[in-house]
């Protein structure tokens, strides 16, 4: 393969990689934006508070945010405050993550936000409500899935990519330098020794 | 006669304007290399913060502040490299006589080699980031530094630093050509910083080699990759710096700047973690610590004998120059000097070598150090090669 062809191939790969990065960035941002209709709606009780919890992706996508909305089903006195965590189920190697949310402008005392789901498997959304009738917790269970698994050896093969390129680069540099030194030798019979 | 005189004046003006243009090119390369080096430093501190976060809090969101810091560094270095490639390509098209000062790529671009290296390295890390999120989503969060896409991210960030070193070398060679000794000296100083960021970032991948869980089991014997990896790394980076920079203490300077980064790390990371914990209302992992940690994992895991190796490398080179050593004598001296850093001594575990013996047995340790010698030999040769290439790069 000629040098120019190799460079053009690298250029094409670079452009594809850049496009992939930008697409993934777009998907990550889009994942946190709720769609118009929820994928699942659950009626749950947090002690005295009746809540409607909307999940905008079901099952959730591991590695991305899960958009959700919480609305009180019945009229509540005062303004309740919320705390929402995504909590991994048993056997899921993950830590609880605090969800980010803001008041829902369309629902009185409601909130909407996104909960990060890091690993595939069973998860729960743990919603703590603190209102005039005290503090209570509601739990909503949901599964999280991800793309099909690639073999671990393939992961390593891809992960070492920079080292293949680096190795190839150093080999090319060494062969170029040897050629240059050989050319110098033909010009000067006593080449100077450098570090 | 008059015509010739006018012609000469035109030639002189053109030559002066070309020199001025080259001076601008030196400046542009220097600034780009500086931005890329600082981006690599941001990546190093972000990664250290992330290591601390994983150890004491556990991995939670993808976009936690340490990840954002790393992504900022990657993005900044990628954009700086891309801008330099575009700027220099335009400049090279306007100055046809500039072919020696640039490296052509794919028949479309003409820019310094370091810009391509830094650009591709940044892109590599950027691609590895979503792949790492995918890997975590499959296999859980309790993944160590030696996971496929961690290796890809960190090595990419380290290579942006190497790209910056190539850029500084290119700026120094160009400055030498246009007789600008001040710019040349500044570029050399920048090179020390760039080499130090590369060393520091790659060093993050070396630590795990000392962990008992990361020994290579061959069935009849187990061995540690730590001596091989550190010999390869230190040999490559410090020898490249020492054989390139015209200073007596070049390798020691690179280690010194790297040590400065570690000190900054120790001063900044533990309070940053505590502050962020309070802001994010998170708690420390119960099995780890109930109180905020006062140490940075990276700083206490730093292999301390690298300083001895760095000083010895400089001394060997000084002696070789004074006594006119042969190439073989020099190579032997440098390998022996560098090999010293393969003995594991850290603040966290000053007697790590004894731990290695208890884990691997005497035979395993001997084999690990034999592998370390091989890695050191390759690293020194690679370092000498990089030094030679950089010395004549795009000058």
Coordinates of C-alpha atoms in Angstrom, one line a residue:
Chain A
X1 CA 0.0 0.0 0.0
X2 CA 1.5 3.4 -1.0
X3 CA 2.1 6.0 1.7
X4 CA -0.4 8.4 0.1
X5 CA -3.1 5.7 0.1
X6 CA -2.4 4.8 3.7
X7 CA -2.7 8.5 4.7
X8 CA -5.9 8.9 2.8
X9 CA -7.3 5.8 4.6
X10 CA -6.3 7.3 7.9
X11 CA -8.0 10.6 6.9
X12 CA -11.2 8.8 6.1
X13 CA -11.1 6.9 9.4
X14 CA -10.5 10.1 11.2
X15 CA -13.5 11.8 9.6
X16 CA -15.7 8.7 10.4
X17 CA -14.5 8.7 14.0
X18 CA -15.2 12.4 14.3
X19 CA -18.8 11.8 12.9
X20 CA -19.3 8.9 15.4
X21 CA -18.2 11.1 18.3
X22 CA -20.6 13.9 17.2
X23 CA -23.5 11.5 16.7
X24 CA -22.9 10.0 20.2
X25 CA -22.8 13.4 21.6
X26 CA -26.2 14.1 20.0
X27 CA -27.7 10.9 21.2
X28 CA -26.5 11.6 24.8
X29 CA -28.1 15.0 24.8
X30 CA -31.3 13.7 23.1
X31 CA -31.5 10.9 25.7
X32 CA -32.1 13.4 28.5
X33 CA -34.9 15.2 26.6
X34 CA -38.3 13.7 27.3
X35 CA -40.5 12.7 24.3
X36 CA -44.1 14.0 24.2
X37 CA -45.6 10.7 25.4
X38 CA -44.2 8.6 28.2
X39 CA -43.2 5.0 27.5
X40 CA -44.6 3.9 30.9
X41 CA -46.7 5.6 33.6
X42 CA -46.8 4.3 37.1
X43 CA -49.1 5.3 40.0
X44 CA -47.2 4.9 43.2
X45 CA -47.7 5.9 46.8
X46 CA -45.0 7.6 48.9
X47 CA -46.7 7.3 52.3
X48 CA -49.6 9.8 52.2
X49 CA -48.6 11.2 48.8
X50 CA -50.1 9.7 45.6
X51 CA -47.7 10.2 42.7
X52 CA -47.8 9.7 39.0
X53 CA -44.4 8.8 37.7
X54 CA -43.7 8.9 33.9
X55 CA -40.7 7.1 32.4
X56 CA -40.0 8.3 28.9
X57 CA -37.9 5.2 28.0
X58 CA -38.8 1.7 29.0
X59 CA -36.6 -0.3 29.4
X60 CA -34.0 2.4 30.2
X61 CA -30.8 2.6 28.2
X62 CA -27.8 1.9 30.4
X63 CA -25.1 4.5 29.9
X64 CA -27.6 7.3 29.2
X65 CA -30.0 9.5 31.2
X66 CA -33.6 8.3 31.7
X67 CA -36.0 11.2 31.4
X68 CA -38.8 11.1 33.9
X69 CA -41.5 13.2 35.4
X70 CA -43.2 13.1 38.8
X71 CA -46.6 14.7 39.4
X72 CA -48.8 14.6 42.5
X73 CA -52.0 12.6 41.6
X74 CA -54.1 14.4 44.2
X75 CA -54.0 18.0 45.4
X76 CA -51.4 18.6 48.1
X77 CA -51.2 21.5 50.4
X78 CA -48.0 23.5 50.4
X79 CA -45.1 22.8 48.0
X80 CA -43.5 19.4 48.5
X81 CA -39.8 19.0 47.8
X82 CA -38.3 16.0 46.1
X83 CA -35.1 14.0 46.0
X84 CA -34.7 11.4 43.3
X85 CA -32.0 8.7 43.1
X86 CA -31.6 5.9 40.5
X87 CA -30.6 2.9 42.7
X88 CA -29.1 -0.3 41.2
X89 CA -30.9 -3.6 42.0
X90 CA -29.2 -6.6 43.6
X91 CA -26.4 -8.1 41.5
X92 CA -25.8 -4.8 39.5
X93 CA -22.3 -3.5 40.0
X94 CA -23.2 0.2 40.3
X95 CA -23.6 3.0 42.8
X96 CA -26.8 5.1 43.4
X97 CA -26.9 8.2 41.3
X98 CA -28.6 11.5 42.3
X99 CA -31.0 12.5 39.5
X100 CA -31.1 16.1 38.2
X101 CA -34.5 17.7 37.8
X102 CA -36.4 21.0 37.8
X103 CA -40.0 22.0 38.4
X104 CA -42.4 21.0 35.6
X105 CA -43.9 24.3 34.4
X106 CA -47.0 22.4 33.1
X107 CA -47.8 20.5 36.3
X108 CA -48.4 22.2 39.7
X109 CA -45.9 20.8 42.2
X110 CA -44.6 18.4 39.6
X111 CA -41.0 17.9 38.5
X112 CA -39.2 16.6 35.4
X113 CA -35.6 15.5 34.9
X114 CA -33.2 12.7 34.0
X115 CA -31.8 9.9 36.1
X116 CA -28.5 8.4 35.0
X117 CA -28.5 4.6 34.6
X118 CA -25.0 3.4 34.4
X119 CA -25.1 -0.4 34.2
X120 CA -27.5 -2.9 32.6
X121 CA -29.9 -4.8 34.9
X122 CA -32.7 -4.1 37.3
X123 CA -32.9 -0.6 38.7
X124 CA -35.3 1.5 40.8
X125 CA -36.2 5.1 40.9
X126 CA -36.3 6.2 44.5
X127 CA -38.4 9.3 45.0
X128 CA -38.3 11.0 48.4
X129 CA -41.2 13.5 49.0
X130 CA -41.0 16.0 51.7
X131 CA -44.2 17.8 52.3
X132 CA -46.8 19.1 54.8
X133 CA -47.6 15.5 55.8
X134 CA -43.9 14.5 56.4
X135 CA -41.3 12.7 54.5
X136 CA -42.0 9.4 52.5
X137 CA -40.4 7.4 49.8
X138 CA -41.8 5.8 46.7
X139 CA -40.1 3.2 44.6
X140 CA -40.5 2.6 40.8
X141 CA -38.7 -0.5 39.4
X142 CA -37.6 -0.7 35.8
X143 CA -35.0 -2.7 33.8
X144 CA -32.0 -1.2 31.9
X145 CA -30.6 -2.7 28.8
X146 CA -27.6 -1.9 26.6
X147 CA -26.2 -2.8 23.2
X148 CA -25.3 -6.5 22.7
X149 CA -22.0 -7.4 24.4
X150 CA -18.8 -7.6 22.4
X151 CA -16.2 -10.2 23.5
X152 CA -13.6 -9.0 26.0
X153 CA -10.8 -9.8 23.6
X154 CA -12.3 -7.6 21.0
X155 CA -12.5 -4.8 23.5
X156 CA -8.8 -5.1 24.2
X157 CA -8.0 -5.3 20.5
X158 CA -9.8 -2.0 20.0
X159 CA -8.4 -0.5 23.2
X160 CA -4.8 -1.0 22.1
X161 CA -5.5 0.9 18.9
X162 CA -3.2 3.9 19.8
X163 CA -0.3 1.5 20.4
X164 CA -0.6 -0.1 17.0
X165 CA -0.6 3.3 15.4
X166 CA 2.3 4.5 17.6
X167 CA 4.3 1.3 16.8
X168 CA 3.7 1.8 13.1
X169 CA 4.7 5.4 13.3
X170 CA 7.9 4.7 15.1
X171 CA 8.8 1.9 12.6
X172 CA 8.2 4.3 9.7
X173 CA 10.3 7.0 11.4
X174 CA 13.1 4.5 12.1
X175 CA 13.2 3.2 8.5
X176 CA 13.2 6.7 7.2
X177 CA 16.1 7.6 9.5
X178 CA 18.0 4.6 8.4
X179 CA 17.6 5.5 4.8
X180 CA 18.7 9.1 5.5
X181 CA 21.8 7.7 7.4
X182 CA 22.6 5.4 4.5
X183 CA 22.4 8.3 2.1
X184 CA 24.7 10.3 4.4
X185 CA 27.2 7.4 4.6
X186 CA 27.4 7.5 0.8
X187 CA 28.2 11.2 0.9
X188 CA 30.6 11.2 3.8
X189 CA 32.7 8.2 4.6
X190 CA 33.2 9.4 8.2
X191 CA 29.8 10.1 9.7
X192 CA 29.8 11.9 13.1
X193 CA 28.4 10.0 16.0
X194 CA 25.6 11.7 17.9
X195 CA 23.6 10.8 20.9
Chain B
X1 CA 23.0 46.8 -13.7
X2 CA 20.1 48.8 -12.5
X3 CA 17.8 45.9 -13.3
X4 CA 20.0 43.5 -11.4
X5 CA 20.0 45.9 -8.4
X6 CA 16.2 46.1 -8.3
X7 CA 16.0 42.4 -8.7
X8 CA 18.4 41.9 -5.7
X9 CA 16.3 44.3 -3.6
X10 CA 13.1 42.3 -4.5
X11 CA 14.9 39.1 -3.6
X12 CA 16.1 40.6 -0.3
X13 CA 12.5 41.9 0.5
X14 CA 11.0 38.6 -0.4
X15 CA 13.6 36.8 1.8
X16 CA 13.0 39.2 4.7
X17 CA 9.2 38.7 4.4
X18 CA 9.7 34.9 4.2
X19 CA 11.8 35.1 7.4
X20 CA 9.2 37.2 9.1
X21 CA 6.6 34.7 7.9
X22 CA 8.7 31.9 9.4
X23 CA 8.9 33.8 12.6
X24 CA 5.1 33.9 12.7
X25 CA 5.0 30.2 12.0
X26 CA 7.4 29.6 15.0
X27 CA 5.1 31.6 17.2
X28 CA 1.9 29.9 16.0
X29 CA 3.5 26.4 16.5
X30 CA 4.7 27.4 19.9
X31 CA 1.3 28.7 21.1
X32 CA -0.5 25.7 19.7
X33 CA 2.0 23.3 21.4
X34 CA 1.5 25.2 24.6
X35 CA -2.3 25.0 24.4
X36 CA -2.0 21.2 23.7
X37 CA 0.5 20.7 26.6
X38 CA -1.8 22.6 29.0
X39 CA -4.7 20.5 27.7
X40 CA -2.8 17.4 28.5
X41 CA -2.1 18.7 32.0
X42 CA -5.9 19.3 32.4
X43 CA -6.4 15.7 31.3
X44 CA -3.8 14.5 33.9
X45 CA -5.5 16.4 36.8
X46 CA -8.9 15.4 35.6
X47 CA -7.9 11.7 35.4
X48 CA -6.4 11.8 38.8
X49 CA -9.6 13.4 40.2
X50 CA -11.5 10.7 38.4
X51 CA -9.4 7.9 40.0
X52 CA -10.0 9.5 43.4
X53 CA -13.8 9.7 42.6
X54 CA -14.0 6.1 41.5
X55 CA -12.0 4.9 44.6
X56 CA -13.9 6.9 47.3
X57 CA -17.3 7.7 45.8
X58 CA -17.8 5.1 43.0
X59 CA -18.5 5.8 39.4
X60 CA -21.9 7.4 39.0
X61 CA -22.9 9.7 36.1
X62 CA -21.0 9.8 32.8
X63 CA -20.7 13.6 33.0
X64 CA -19.2 14.1 36.5
X65 CA -16.9 17.0 36.8
X66 CA -13.7 15.0 36.6
X67 CA -14.9 13.5 33.3
X68 CA -15.9 16.9 32.1
X69 CA -12.4 18.1 32.9
X70 CA -10.9 15.3 30.9
X71 CA -13.2 15.9 28.0
X72 CA -12.4 19.6 28.1
X73 CA -8.7 18.8 27.8
X74 CA -9.3 16.3 25.0
X75 CA -11.5 18.8 23.1
X76 CA -9.2 21.7 23.6
X77 CA -6.1 19.8 22.3
X78 CA -8.1 18.4 19.4
X79 CA -9.4 21.8 18.3
X80 CA -5.9 23.4 18.7
X81 CA -4.4 20.7 16.6
X82 CA -7.1 21.0 13.9
X83 CA -6.7 24.8 13.8
X84 CA -3.0 24.5 13.4
X85 CA -3.3 21.9 10.5
X86 CA -5.7 24.3 8.7
X87 CA -3.7 27.4 9.3
X88 CA -0.4 25.9 8.3
X89 CA -1.9 24.3 5.2
X90 CA -3.2 27.7 4.1
X91 CA 0.3 29.2 4.8
X92 CA 2.1 26.4 3.0
X93 CA -0.1 26.9 -0.1
X94 CA 0.8 30.6 -0.1
X95 CA 4.5 29.9 0.4
X96 CA 5.6 27.2 -2.0
X97 CA 9.1 27.4 -0.6
X98 CA 8.0 26.1 2.8
X99 CA 7.9 22.4 1.9
X100 CA 10.8 21.6 4.2
X101 CA 9.0 23.1 7.2
X102 CA 5.9 21.0 7.0
X103 CA 4.9 17.3 6.7
X104 CA 2.4 16.6 3.9
X105 CA -0.6 14.4 4.7
X106 CA -3.0 12.6 2.3
X107 CA -2.1 15.0 -0.5
X108 CA -4.4 17.6 1.1
X109 CA -2.7 19.0 4.2
X110 CA 0.7 20.4 5.0
X111 CA 1.3 20.9 8.7
X112 CA 3.8 19.9 11.4
X113 CA 3.9 16.2 12.3
X114 CA 3.1 17.0 15.9
X115 CA -0.2 18.6 14.9
X116 CA -1.3 15.3 13.2
X117 CA -0.2 13.3 16.2
X118 CA -2.0 15.5 18.7
X119 CA -5.1 15.7 16.6
X120 CA -5.4 11.9 16.1
X121 CA -4.6 11.2 19.7
X122 CA -7.3 13.6 20.9
X123 CA -9.8 12.0 18.5
X124 CA -8.8 8.6 19.7
X125 CA -9.6 9.6 23.3
X126 CA -12.8 11.2 22.2
X127 CA -13.9 8.0 20.5
X128 CA -12.9 5.9 23.5
X129 CA -15.1 7.9 25.9
X130 CA -18.5 6.6 24.7
X131 CA -16.9 3.1 24.2
X132 CA -15.9 3.2 27.9
X133 CA -19.5 4.2 28.9
X134 CA -20.7 1.2 26.9
X135 CA -18.1 -1.1 28.5
X136 CA -19.2 0.1 32.0
X137 CA -22.9 -0.4 31.1
X138 CA -22.0 -4.0 30.2
X139 CA -19.6 -5.1 32.9
X140 CA -20.4 -2.7 35.8
X141 CA -18.6 0.2 37.3
X142 CA -16.0 -1.6 39.3
X143 CA -13.6 -1.6 36.4
X144 CA -9.9 -0.9 37.0
X145 CA -7.6 1.4 35.1
X146 CA -6.5 -1.6 33.1
X147 CA -9.7 -1.8 31.1
X148 CA -9.6 -1.6 27.3
X149 CA -11.1 1.8 26.9
X150 CA -9.4 3.3 29.9
X151 CA -6.2 2.3 28.3
X152 CA -7.4 3.9 25.0
X153 CA -8.5 7.2 26.7
X154 CA -5.3 7.6 28.8
X155 CA -2.9 6.6 26.1
X156 CA -4.6 9.0 23.7
X157 CA -4.3 11.9 26.2
X158 CA -0.7 11.0 26.7
X159 CA 0.0 11.0 23.0
X160 CA -1.4 14.5 22.7
X161 CA 1.4 15.5 25.0
X162 CA 3.9 13.7 22.7
X163 CA 2.4 15.5 19.8
X164 CA 3.0 18.8 21.6
X165 CA 6.7 17.7 22.1
X166 CA 7.0 17.2 18.4
X167 CA 5.5 20.6 17.8
X168 CA 7.9 22.3 20.2
X169 CA 10.8 20.4 18.5
X170 CA 9.6 21.6 15.1
X171 CA 9.3 25.2 16.4
X172 CA 12.8 25.0 18.0
X173 CA 14.3 23.7 14.7
X174 CA 12.6 26.4 12.7
X175 CA 13.8 29.1 15.2
X176 CA 17.3 27.8 14.9
X177 CA 17.1 28.1 11.1
X178 CA 16.0 31.8 11.2
X179 CA 18.5 32.5 14.0
X180 CA 16.1 33.3 16.8
X181 CA 17.9 31.8 19.8
X182 CA 15.3 33.2 22.3
X183 CA 12.4 31.4 20.6
X184 CA 14.6 28.3 20.4
X185 CA 15.2 28.3 24.1
X186 CA 11.5 28.9 24.9
X187 CA 10.6 26.0 22.6
X188 CA 13.0 23.8 24.4
X189 CA 11.5 24.8 27.7
X190 CA 8.1 24.0 26.3
X191 CA 9.4 20.6 25.2
X192 CA 10.3 19.8 28.9
X193 CA 6.6 20.5 29.9
X194 CA 5.3 18.4 27.0
X195 CA 7.5 15.5 27.8
X196 CA 6.5 15.8 31.5
X197 CA 2.8 15.6 30.7
X198 CA 3.3 12.6 28.4
X199 CA 5.4 10.9 31.2
X200 CA 2.8 11.7 33.9
X201 CA -0.2 10.5 31.8
X202 CA 1.4 7.3 30.7
X203 CA 2.6 6.7 34.3
X204 CA -1.1 6.4 35.3
X205 CA -1.2 3.2 33.3
X206 CA 1.9 1.8 35.0
X207 CA 0.5 1.8 38.6
X208 CA -1.8 -1.2 38.2
X209 CA 1.2 -3.4 37.5
X210 CA 2.0 -3.4 41.2
X211 CA -1.4 -4.7 42.2
X212 CA -1.6 -8.4 43.2
X213 CA -4.7 -8.8 41.0
X214 CA -2.8 -7.7 37.9
X215 CA 0.0 -10.2 37.7
X216 CA 0.3 -12.4 34.6
X217 CA -0.2 -16.0 35.5
X218 CA 1.6 -18.3 33.1
X219 CA 0.5 -21.5 34.9
X220 CA 4.0 -22.4 36.2
X221 CA 5.0 -18.9 37.2
X222 CA 3.4 -15.5 37.8
X223 CA 5.0 -12.2 36.8
X224 CA 4.5 -8.5 37.1
X225 CA 4.4 -6.1 34.1
X226 CA 5.4 -3.1 36.3
X227 CA 9.2 -3.3 35.6
X228 CA 8.7 -3.7 31.9
X229 CA 6.2 -0.9 31.5
X230 CA 8.0 1.6 33.6
X231 CA 11.4 0.8 32.0
X232 CA 9.8 1.2 28.5
X233 CA 8.1 4.5 29.5
X234 CA 10.9 6.1 31.4
X235 CA 13.5 4.9 28.9
X236 CA 11.5 6.3 26.0
X237 CA 10.5 9.7 27.4
X238 CA 13.6 10.7 29.5
X239 CA 16.1 9.4 26.9
X240 CA 14.3 11.3 24.2
X241 CA 14.4 14.5 26.2
X242 CA 18.1 14.0 27.2
X243 CA 19.3 13.2 23.7
X244 CA 17.4 16.1 22.2
X245 CA 17.7 19.0 24.7
X246 CA 21.1 20.8 24.8
X247 CA 21.0 21.0 28.6
X248 CA 23.0 19.1 31.1
X249 CA 20.0 18.1 33.3
X250 CA 17.4 17.5 30.6
X251 CA 16.0 14.2 32.0
X252 CA 16.0 15.6 35.5
X253 CA 14.2 18.7 34.3
X254 CA 11.4 16.5 32.8
X255 CA 11.1 14.5 36.0
X256 CA 11.1 17.8 38.0
X257 CA 8.2 19.2 36.0
X258 CA 6.4 15.9 36.3
X259 CA 7.0 15.9 40.1
X260 CA 5.6 19.5 40.1
X261 CA 2.4 18.1 38.5
X262 CA 2.2 15.5 41.2
X263 CA 2.6 18.1 43.9
X264 CA -0.2 20.2 42.3
X265 CA -2.3 17.0 42.1
X266 CA -1.7 16.3 45.9
X267 CA -2.6 19.9 46.8
X268 CA -5.7 20.1 44.5
X269 CA -7.4 16.8 44.2
X270 CA -8.3 15.8 47.8
X271 CA -10.0 19.2 48.6
X272 CA -11.6 19.2 45.1
X273 CA -13.2 15.8 45.8
X274 CA -14.4 16.9 49.2
X275 CA -15.9 20.1 47.8
X276 CA -17.6 18.3 45.0
X277 CA -19.0 15.7 47.4
X278 CA -20.7 18.5 49.4
X279 CA -22.0 20.2 46.3
X280 CA -23.4 16.9 44.8
X281 CA -24.7 15.8 48.3
X282 CA -22.9 12.4 47.9
X283 CA -21.4 10.1 50.5
X284 CA -18.2 8.2 50.5
X285 CA -18.2 4.5 49.9
X286 CA -18.7 2.8 53.3
X287 CA -16.0 0.2 52.7
X288 CA -13.5 2.8 51.8
X289 CA -13.6 5.8 54.1
X290 CA -16.0 7.5 56.4
X291 CA -14.0 10.8 56.4
X292 CA -12.7 12.8 53.4
X293 CA -9.3 11.4 52.2
X294 CA -6.3 13.7 52.7
X295 CA -4.2 12.0 50.0
X296 CA -4.3 11.8 46.3
X297 CA -4.0 8.2 45.2
X298 CA -1.9 9.2 42.1
X299 CA 0.6 11.1 44.1
X300 CA 1.2 8.4 46.7
X301 CA 1.5 5.8 43.9
X302 CA 4.2 7.7 42.0
X303 CA 7.3 5.5 41.5
X304 CA 10.0 7.4 43.4
X305 CA 13.1 5.8 41.9
X306 CA 12.3 7.6 38.6
X307 CA 14.2 10.6 40.1
X308 CA 17.3 8.5 40.6
X309 CA 17.1 7.2 37.1
X310 CA 16.6 10.7 35.7
X311 CA 19.7 12.0 37.4
X312 CA 21.8 9.0 36.4
X313 CA 20.7 9.3 32.8
X314 CA 21.9 12.9 32.8
X315 CA 25.2 11.9 34.4
X316 CA 25.8 9.1 31.9
X317 CA 25.2 11.5 29.0
X318 CA 27.6 14.1 30.5
X319 CA 30.3 11.5 31.1
X320 CA 29.7 10.0 27.6
X321 CA 30.3 13.4 26.0
X322 CA 33.4 14.2 28.1
X323 CA 35.0 10.8 27.6
X324 CA 33.8 10.3 24.0
X325 CA 32.1 7.0 24.7
X326 CA 31.2 4.6 21.9
X327 CA 27.5 4.1 20.9
X328 CA 27.6 0.7 22.6
X329 CA 29.1 2.1 25.9
X330 CA 26.5 4.9 25.9
X331 CA 23.6 2.5 25.3
X332 CA 24.8 0.2 28.1
X333 CA 25.2 3.2 30.5
X334 CA 21.7 4.5 29.7
X335 CA 20.0 1.1 30.0
X336 CA 21.7 0.5 33.4
X337 CA 20.7 4.0 34.6
X338 CA 17.1 3.6 33.5
X339 CA 16.8 0.1 34.8
X340 CA 17.0 1.4 38.3
X341 CA 13.5 2.9 38.1
X342 CA 12.0 -0.6 37.6
X343 CA 12.5 -1.3 41.3
X344 CA 9.1 -0.3 42.8
X345 CA 9.3 2.2 45.6
X346 CA 6.3 4.5 46.3
X347 CA 5.1 6.6 49.2
X348 CA 2.1 4.3 49.5
X349 CA 4.3 1.2 49.6
X350 CA 8.0 1.9 50.2
X351 CA 8.7 -1.9 50.3
X352 CA 6.7 -2.8 47.3
X353 CA 9.5 -5.0 46.0
X354 CA 9.1 -7.2 49.1
X355 CA 5.3 -7.4 48.4
X356 CA 6.2 -8.5 44.8
X357 CA 8.4 -11.2 46.2
X358 CA 5.6 -12.5 48.5
X359 CA 3.1 -12.4 45.6
X360 CA 5.3 -13.8 42.7
X361 CA 8.0 -15.7 44.5
X362 CA 11.7 -15.2 43.8
X363 CA 11.6 -16.8 40.4
X364 CA 8.6 -14.7 39.4
X365 CA 10.4 -11.5 40.5
X366 CA 13.6 -12.5 38.6
X367 CA 11.5 -13.1 35.5
X368 CA 9.6 -9.8 35.9
X369 CA 12.9 -7.9 36.2
X370 CA 14.3 -9.7 33.2
X371 CA 11.3 -8.5 31.3
X372 CA 11.9 -5.1 32.8
X373 CA 15.4 -5.1 31.4
X374 CA 14.1 -5.9 28.0
X375 CA 11.5 -3.1 28.3
X376 CA 14.2 -0.7 29.4
X377 CA 16.4 -1.7 26.5
X378 CA 13.6 -1.1 24.0
X379 CA 12.6 2.1 25.8
X380 CA 16.1 3.6 25.6
X381 CA 16.5 2.7 21.9
X382 CA 13.1 4.2 21.2
X383 CA 14.0 7.3 23.1
X384 CA 17.2 7.7 21.2
X385 CA 15.3 7.3 18.0
X386 CA 12.7 9.9 18.9
X387 CA 15.4 12.3 19.9
X388 CA 17.2 11.9 16.6
X389 CA 14.0 12.3 14.6
X390 CA 13.0 15.4 16.6
X391 CA 16.4 17.0 16.1
X392 CA 16.0 17.4 12.4
X393 CA 12.2 17.7 12.3
X394 CA 10.8 20.3 9.9
X395 CA 13.7 22.7 10.4

